[in-house]
Tab-separated table of C-alpha atoms in Angstrom:
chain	number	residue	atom	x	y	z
O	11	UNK	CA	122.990	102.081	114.082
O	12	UNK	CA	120.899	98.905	114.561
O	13	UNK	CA	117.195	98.576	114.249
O	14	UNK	CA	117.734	97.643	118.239
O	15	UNK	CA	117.952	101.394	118.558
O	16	UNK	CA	115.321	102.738	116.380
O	17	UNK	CA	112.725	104.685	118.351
O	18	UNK	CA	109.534	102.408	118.858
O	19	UNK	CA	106.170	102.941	117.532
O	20	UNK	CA	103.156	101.907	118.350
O	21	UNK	CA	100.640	99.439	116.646
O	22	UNK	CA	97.679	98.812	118.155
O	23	UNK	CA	98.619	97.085	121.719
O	24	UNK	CA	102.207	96.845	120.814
O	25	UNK	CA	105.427	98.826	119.959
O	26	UNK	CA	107.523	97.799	117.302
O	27	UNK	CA	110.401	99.131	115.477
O	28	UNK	CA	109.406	101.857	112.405
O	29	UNK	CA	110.013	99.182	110.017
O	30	UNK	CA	109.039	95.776	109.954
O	31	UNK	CA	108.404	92.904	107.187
O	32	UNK	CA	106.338	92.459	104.542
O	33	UNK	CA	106.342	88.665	103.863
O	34	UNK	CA	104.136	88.364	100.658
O	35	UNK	CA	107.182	88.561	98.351
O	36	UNK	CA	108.300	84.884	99.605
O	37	UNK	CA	105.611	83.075	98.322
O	38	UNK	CA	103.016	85.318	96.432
O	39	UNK	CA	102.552	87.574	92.964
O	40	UNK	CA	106.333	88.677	92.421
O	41	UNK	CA	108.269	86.351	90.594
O	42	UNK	CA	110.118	83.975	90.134
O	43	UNK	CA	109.145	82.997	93.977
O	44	UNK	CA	111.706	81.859	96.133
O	45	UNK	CA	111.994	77.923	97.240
O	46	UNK	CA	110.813	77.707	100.858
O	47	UNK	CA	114.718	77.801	102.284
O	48	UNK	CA	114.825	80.672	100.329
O	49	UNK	CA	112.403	81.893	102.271
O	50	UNK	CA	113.046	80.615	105.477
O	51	UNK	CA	116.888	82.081	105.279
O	52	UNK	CA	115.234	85.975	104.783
O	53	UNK	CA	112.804	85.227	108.082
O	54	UNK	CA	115.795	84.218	110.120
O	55	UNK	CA	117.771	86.971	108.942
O	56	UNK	CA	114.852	89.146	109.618
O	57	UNK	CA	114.735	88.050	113.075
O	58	UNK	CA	118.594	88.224	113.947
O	59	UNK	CA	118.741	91.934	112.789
O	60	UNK	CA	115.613	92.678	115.450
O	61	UNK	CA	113.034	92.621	113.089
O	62	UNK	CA	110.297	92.168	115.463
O	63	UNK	CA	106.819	92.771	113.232
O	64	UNK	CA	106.520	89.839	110.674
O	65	UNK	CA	102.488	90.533	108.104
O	66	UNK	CA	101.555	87.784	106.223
O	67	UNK	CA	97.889	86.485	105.212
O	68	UNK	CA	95.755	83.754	104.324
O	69	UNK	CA	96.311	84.703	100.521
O	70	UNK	CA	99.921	84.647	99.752
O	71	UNK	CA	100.835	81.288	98.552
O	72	UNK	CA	96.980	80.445	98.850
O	73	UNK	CA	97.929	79.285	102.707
O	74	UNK	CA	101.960	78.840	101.775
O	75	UNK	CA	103.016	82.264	103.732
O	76	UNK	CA	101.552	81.740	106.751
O	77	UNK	CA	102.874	77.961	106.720
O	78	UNK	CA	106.375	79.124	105.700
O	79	UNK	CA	106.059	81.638	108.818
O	80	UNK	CA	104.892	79.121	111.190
O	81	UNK	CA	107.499	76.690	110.635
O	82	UNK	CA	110.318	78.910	110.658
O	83	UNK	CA	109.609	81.224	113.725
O	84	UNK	CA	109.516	77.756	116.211
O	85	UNK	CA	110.580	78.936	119.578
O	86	UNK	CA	111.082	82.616	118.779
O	87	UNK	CA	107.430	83.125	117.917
O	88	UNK	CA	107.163	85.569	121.606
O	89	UNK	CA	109.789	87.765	119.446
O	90	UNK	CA	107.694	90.059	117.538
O	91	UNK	CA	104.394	91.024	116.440
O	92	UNK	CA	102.967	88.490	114.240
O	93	UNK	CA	100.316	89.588	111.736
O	94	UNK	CA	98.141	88.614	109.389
O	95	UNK	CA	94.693	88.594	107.331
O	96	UNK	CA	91.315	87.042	106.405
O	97	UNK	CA	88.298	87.916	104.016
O	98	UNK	CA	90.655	87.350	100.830
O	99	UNK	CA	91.945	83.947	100.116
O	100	UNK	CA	92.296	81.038	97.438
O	101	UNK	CA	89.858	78.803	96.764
O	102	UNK	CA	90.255	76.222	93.667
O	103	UNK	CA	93.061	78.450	92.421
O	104	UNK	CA	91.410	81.398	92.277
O	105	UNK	CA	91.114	84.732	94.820
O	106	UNK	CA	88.314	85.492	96.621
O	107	UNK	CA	86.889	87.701	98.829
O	108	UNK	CA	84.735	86.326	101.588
O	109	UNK	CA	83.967	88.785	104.568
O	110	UNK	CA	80.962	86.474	105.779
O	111	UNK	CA	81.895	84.995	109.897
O	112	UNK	CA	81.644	81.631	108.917
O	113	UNK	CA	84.571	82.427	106.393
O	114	UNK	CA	86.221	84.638	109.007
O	115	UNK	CA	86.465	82.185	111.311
O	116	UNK	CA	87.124	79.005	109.550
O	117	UNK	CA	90.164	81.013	108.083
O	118	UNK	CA	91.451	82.211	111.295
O	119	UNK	CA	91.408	78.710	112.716
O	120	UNK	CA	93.766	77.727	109.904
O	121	UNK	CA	95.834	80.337	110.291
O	122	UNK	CA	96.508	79.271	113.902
O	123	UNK	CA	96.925	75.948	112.618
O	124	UNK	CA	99.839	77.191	109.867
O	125	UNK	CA	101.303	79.920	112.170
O	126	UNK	CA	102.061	77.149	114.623
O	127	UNK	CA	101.100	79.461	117.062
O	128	UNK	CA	97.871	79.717	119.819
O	129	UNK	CA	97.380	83.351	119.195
O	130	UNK	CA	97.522	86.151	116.055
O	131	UNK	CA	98.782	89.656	117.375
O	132	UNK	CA	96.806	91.284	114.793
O	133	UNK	CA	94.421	90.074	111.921
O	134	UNK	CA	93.379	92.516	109.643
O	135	UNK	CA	90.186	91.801	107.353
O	136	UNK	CA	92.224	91.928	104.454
O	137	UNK	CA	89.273	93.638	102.209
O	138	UNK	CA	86.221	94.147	102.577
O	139	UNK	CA	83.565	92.310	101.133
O	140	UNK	CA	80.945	94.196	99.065
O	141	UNK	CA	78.438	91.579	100.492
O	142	UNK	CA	78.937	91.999	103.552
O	143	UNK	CA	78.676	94.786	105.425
O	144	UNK	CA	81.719	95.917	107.118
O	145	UNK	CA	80.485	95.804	110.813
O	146	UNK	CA	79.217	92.422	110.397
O	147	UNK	CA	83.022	91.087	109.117
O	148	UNK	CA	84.313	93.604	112.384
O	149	UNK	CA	81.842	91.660	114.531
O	150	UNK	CA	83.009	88.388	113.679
O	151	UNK	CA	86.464	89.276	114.332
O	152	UNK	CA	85.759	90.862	117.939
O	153	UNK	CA	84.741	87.285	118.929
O	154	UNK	CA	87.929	86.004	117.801
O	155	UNK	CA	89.464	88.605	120.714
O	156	UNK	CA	86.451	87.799	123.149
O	157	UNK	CA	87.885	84.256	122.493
O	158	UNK	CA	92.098	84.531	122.819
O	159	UNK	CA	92.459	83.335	119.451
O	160	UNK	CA	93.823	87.156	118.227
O	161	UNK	CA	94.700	90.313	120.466
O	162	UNK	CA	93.432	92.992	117.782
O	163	UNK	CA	91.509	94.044	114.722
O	164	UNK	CA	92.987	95.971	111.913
O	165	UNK	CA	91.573	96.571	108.623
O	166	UNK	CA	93.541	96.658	104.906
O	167	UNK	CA	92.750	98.893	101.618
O	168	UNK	CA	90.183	101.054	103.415
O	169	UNK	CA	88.879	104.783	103.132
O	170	UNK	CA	88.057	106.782	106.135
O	171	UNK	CA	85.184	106.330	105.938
O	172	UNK	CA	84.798	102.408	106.520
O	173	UNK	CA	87.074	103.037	109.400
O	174	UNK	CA	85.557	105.096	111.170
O	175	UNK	CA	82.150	102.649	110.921
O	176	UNK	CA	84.488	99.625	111.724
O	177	UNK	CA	85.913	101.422	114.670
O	178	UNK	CA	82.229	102.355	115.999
O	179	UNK	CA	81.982	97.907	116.058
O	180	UNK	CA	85.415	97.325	117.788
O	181	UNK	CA	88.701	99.422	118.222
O	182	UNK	CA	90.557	99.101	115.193
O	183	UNK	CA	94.611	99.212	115.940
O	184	UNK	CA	95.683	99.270	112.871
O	185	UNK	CA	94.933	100.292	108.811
O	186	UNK	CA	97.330	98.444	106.006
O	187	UNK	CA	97.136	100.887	103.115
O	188	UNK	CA	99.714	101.035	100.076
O	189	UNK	CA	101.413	104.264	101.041
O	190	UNK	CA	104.749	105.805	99.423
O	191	UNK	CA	105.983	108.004	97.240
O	192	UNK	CA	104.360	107.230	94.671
O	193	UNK	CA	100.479	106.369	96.131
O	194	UNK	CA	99.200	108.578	97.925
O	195	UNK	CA	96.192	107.929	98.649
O	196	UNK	CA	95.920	107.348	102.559
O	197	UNK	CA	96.260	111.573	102.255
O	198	UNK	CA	92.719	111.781	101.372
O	199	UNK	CA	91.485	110.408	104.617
O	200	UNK	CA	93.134	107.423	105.736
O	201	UNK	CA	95.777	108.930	107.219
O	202	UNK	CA	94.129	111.422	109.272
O	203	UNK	CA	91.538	109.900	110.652
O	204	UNK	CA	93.845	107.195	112.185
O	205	UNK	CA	95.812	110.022	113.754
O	206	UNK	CA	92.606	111.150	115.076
O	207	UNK	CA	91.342	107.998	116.289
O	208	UNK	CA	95.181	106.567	117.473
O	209	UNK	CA	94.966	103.677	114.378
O	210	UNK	CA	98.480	103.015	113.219
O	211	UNK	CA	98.870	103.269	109.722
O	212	UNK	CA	100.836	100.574	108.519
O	213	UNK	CA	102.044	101.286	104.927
O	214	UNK	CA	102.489	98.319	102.584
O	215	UNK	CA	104.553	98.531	99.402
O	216	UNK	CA	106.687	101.587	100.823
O	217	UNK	CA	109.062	100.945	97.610
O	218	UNK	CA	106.363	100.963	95.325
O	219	UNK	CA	106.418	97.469	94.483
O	220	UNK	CA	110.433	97.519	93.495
O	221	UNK	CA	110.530	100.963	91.863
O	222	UNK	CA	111.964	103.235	94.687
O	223	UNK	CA	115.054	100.939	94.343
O	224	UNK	CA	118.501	101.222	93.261
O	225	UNK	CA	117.683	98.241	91.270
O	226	UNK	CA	113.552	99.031	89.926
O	227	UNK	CA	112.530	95.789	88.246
O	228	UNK	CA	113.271	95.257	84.558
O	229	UNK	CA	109.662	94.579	83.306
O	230	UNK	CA	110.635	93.180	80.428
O	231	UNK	CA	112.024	90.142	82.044
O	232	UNK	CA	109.498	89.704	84.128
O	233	UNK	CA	107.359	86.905	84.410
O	234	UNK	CA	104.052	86.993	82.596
O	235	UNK	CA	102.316	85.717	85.932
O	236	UNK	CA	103.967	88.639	87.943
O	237	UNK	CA	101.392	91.059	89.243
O	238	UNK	CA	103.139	94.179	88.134
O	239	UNK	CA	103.295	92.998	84.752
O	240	UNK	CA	99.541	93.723	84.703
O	241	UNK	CA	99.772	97.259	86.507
O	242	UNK	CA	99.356	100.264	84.464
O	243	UNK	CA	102.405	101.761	86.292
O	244	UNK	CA	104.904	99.436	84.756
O	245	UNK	CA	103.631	99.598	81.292
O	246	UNK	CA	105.253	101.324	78.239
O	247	UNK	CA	105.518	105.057	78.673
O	248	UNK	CA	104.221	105.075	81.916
O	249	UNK	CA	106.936	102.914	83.241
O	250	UNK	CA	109.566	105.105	81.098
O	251	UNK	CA	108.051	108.215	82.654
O	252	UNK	CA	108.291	106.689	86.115
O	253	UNK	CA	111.799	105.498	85.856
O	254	UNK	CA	112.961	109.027	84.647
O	255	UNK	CA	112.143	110.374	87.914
O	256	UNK	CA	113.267	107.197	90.255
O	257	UNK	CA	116.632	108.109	88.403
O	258	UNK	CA	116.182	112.005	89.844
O	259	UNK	CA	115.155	110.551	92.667
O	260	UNK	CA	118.131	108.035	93.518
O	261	UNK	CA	120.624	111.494	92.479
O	262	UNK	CA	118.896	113.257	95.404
O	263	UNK	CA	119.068	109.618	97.751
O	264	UNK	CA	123.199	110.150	96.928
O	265	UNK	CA	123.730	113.368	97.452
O	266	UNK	CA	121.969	113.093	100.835
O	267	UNK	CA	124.207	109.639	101.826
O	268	UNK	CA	121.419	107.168	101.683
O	269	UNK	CA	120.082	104.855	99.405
O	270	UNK	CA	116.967	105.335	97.299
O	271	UNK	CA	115.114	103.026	99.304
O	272	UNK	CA	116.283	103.805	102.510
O	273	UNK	CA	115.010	107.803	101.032
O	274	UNK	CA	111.431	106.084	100.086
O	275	UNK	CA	111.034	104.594	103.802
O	276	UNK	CA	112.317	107.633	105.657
O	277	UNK	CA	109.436	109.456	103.919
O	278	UNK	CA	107.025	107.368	104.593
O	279	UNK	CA	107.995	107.128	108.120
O	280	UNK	CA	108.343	111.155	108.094
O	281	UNK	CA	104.494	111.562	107.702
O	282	UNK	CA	103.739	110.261	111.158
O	283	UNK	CA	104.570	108.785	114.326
O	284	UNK	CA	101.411	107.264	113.802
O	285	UNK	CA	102.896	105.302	110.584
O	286	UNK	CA	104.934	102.403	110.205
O	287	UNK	CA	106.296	100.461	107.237
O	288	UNK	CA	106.514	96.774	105.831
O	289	UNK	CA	109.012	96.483	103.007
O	290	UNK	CA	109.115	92.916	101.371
O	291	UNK	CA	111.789	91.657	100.116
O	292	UNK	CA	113.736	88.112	98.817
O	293	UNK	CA	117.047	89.530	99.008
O	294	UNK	CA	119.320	89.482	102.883
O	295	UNK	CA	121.000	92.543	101.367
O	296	UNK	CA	118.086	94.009	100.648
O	297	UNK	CA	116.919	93.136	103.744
O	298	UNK	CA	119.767	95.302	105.913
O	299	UNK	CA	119.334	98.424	103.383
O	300	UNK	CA	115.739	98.534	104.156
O	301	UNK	CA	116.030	98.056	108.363
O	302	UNK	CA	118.768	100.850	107.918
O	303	UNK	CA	115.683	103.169	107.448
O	304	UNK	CA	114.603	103.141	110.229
O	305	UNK	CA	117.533	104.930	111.793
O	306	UNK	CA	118.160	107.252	108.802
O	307	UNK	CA	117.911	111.248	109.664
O	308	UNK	CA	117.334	113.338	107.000
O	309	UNK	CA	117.092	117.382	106.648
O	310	UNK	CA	112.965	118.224	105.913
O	311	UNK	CA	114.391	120.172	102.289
O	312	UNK	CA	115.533	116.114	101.725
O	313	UNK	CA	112.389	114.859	102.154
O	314	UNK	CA	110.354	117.756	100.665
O	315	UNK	CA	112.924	117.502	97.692
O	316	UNK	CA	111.699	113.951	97.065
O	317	UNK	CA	108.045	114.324	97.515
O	318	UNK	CA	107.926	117.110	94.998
O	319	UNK	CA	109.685	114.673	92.075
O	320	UNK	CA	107.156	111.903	93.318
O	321	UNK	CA	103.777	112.627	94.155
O	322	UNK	CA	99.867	111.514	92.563
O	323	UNK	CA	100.436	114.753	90.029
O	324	UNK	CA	104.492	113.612	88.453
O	325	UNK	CA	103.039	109.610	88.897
O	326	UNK	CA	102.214	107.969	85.443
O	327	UNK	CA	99.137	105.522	85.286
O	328	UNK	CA	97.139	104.229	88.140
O	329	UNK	CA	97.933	101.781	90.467
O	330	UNK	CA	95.592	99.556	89.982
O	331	UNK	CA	94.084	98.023	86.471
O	332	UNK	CA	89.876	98.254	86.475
O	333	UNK	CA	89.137	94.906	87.262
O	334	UNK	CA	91.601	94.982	90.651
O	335	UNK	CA	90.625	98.721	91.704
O	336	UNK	CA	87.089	97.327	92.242
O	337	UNK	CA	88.241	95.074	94.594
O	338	UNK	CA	89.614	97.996	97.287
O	339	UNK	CA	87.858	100.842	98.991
O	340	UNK	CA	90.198	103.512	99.652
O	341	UNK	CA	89.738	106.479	98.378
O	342	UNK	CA	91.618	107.481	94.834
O	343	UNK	CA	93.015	110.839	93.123
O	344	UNK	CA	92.090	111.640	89.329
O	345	UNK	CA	94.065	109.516	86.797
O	346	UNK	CA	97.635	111.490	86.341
O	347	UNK	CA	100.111	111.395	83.834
């Protein structure tokens, strides 16, 4: 079956297919990065398969993502739901998080200016600033509705909690938390209270950053500058720990007929109609297996199978290093492992 018949969802104002794009992996953190027709080939290919939700953000490539996006979509920008995000970007080389309006808008402006396009679908503040409160960044961004220059709000590494004050501002459509097997930490709020309040939840890193793959990233060969190398998950016996059950779970992904990633998605998209997911990816072949998730039906003792050898009690390490956990405010279990 082709993602053309995949059952929409919603997000925010729009329907989409269950599984869209992730687009940081073209030009941001996981290397080595692709050249930009690298690039470019995996957002065509995206788009000719019905891919029809493209998130990218002022950050990756510091600017490069959004460029890469804007000059590749040309006429077939009215295809999909284009995304992106503000409050996080590079300045002199270096992230930072700026949730202040002035920042807000000056970075939306340039994002319209890269995206080649006259309006964002959705712009999520990408985190929020610790300086600023939350309704004042919200605030900011409802002007950018009251003036056509985005359709909706959405918000990214958030607990319920800031939600719920964000939503009081302006109605949020959608909440980008890292959500899969392996982090599950939109379960200790996030997730509900979108249900409640009819917030999609859209659930980055569904394949835990490579790991719920036939093919999990050899660590060893990685990059110093890649961003997992610095992730407690992927370290030492943590990593070895982790990989013993990806290899359980890619046994169970067989014996069912799928692959392991296409296992990964279908359970993230199993804990909602209210969730949606963006795989990234560098790979066209990659690119298929994921979409073919989105049509994938598999028995509940499948998916309870798999979220019993993966969960925030089996997971080794935390997901985040200190210095990078301060920077998000969802909520987080008790170190396991």
């Amino acid at each position: 079956m082709a993602l053309a018949d995949a059952a929409r969802r919603r997000l925010g104002p729009f329907e989409v297919a269950p599984v869209g794009l992730g687009c940081m992996n073209l030009s941001h953190v996981y290397h080595p990065i692709p050249d930009e027709e690298q690039g470019a080939a995996v957002l065509r290919a995206a788009l000719d398969l019905g891919v029809d939700h493209l998130d990218t953000a002022a950050l990756y490539g510091f600017g490069a993502n959004e460029r890469l996006v804007g000059s590749t979509l040309g006429s077939r920008r009215d295809e999909l739901t284009l995304a992106s995000k503000c409050g996080m970007t590079g300045v002199d080389g270096k992230r930072v998080i700026d949730g202040s309006p002035a920042t807000i808008r000056r970075t939306c402006d340039e994002a319209l200016t890269s995206l080649r396009t006259d309006v964002i679908d959705l712009y999520y503040l990408h985190r929020v600033d610790p300086g600023v409160p939350v309704e004042e960044s919200v605030g900011a961004m409802a002007e950018l509705v009251d003036e056509g220059k985005i359709r909706a709000i959405g918000l990214s590494e958030v607990s319920a909690a800031t939600i719920r004050r964000a939503h009081a501002v302006h109605p949020i459509a959608a909440v980008q938390n890292e959500y899969s097997l392996w982090t599950r930490n939109p379960e200790l709020g996030a997730l509900d209270v979108c249900a409640e309040l009819g917030i999609t939840l859209v659930a980055f890193s569904p394949l835990g950053r490579g790991i719920l793959t036939s093919t999990p990233p050899d660590v060893a060969s990685l990059p110093q500058q890649d961003l997992r190398v610095s992730m407690p998950r992927f370290q030492g016996e943590a990593y070895a720990a982790n990989l013993a059950i990806v290899r359980e779970l890619d046994a169970l992904a067989q014996e069912a007929g799928v692959t392991l990633a296409q296992l990964a998605l279908a359970w993230v998209l199993s804990r909602g109609e209210h969730v949606v997911a963006i795989p990234g990816t560098r790979s066209i072949e990659h690119l298929e297996e994921d979409l073919g998730a989105a049509t994938v039906s598999l028995p509940a003792d499948v998916l309870e199978r798999a979220s019993a050898l993966m969960n925030e009690r089996t997971v080794h390490g935390p997901r985040y290093g200190a210095g990078a956990a301060a920077d998000v405010d969802t909520e987080s279990f008790p170190e396991a492992g």
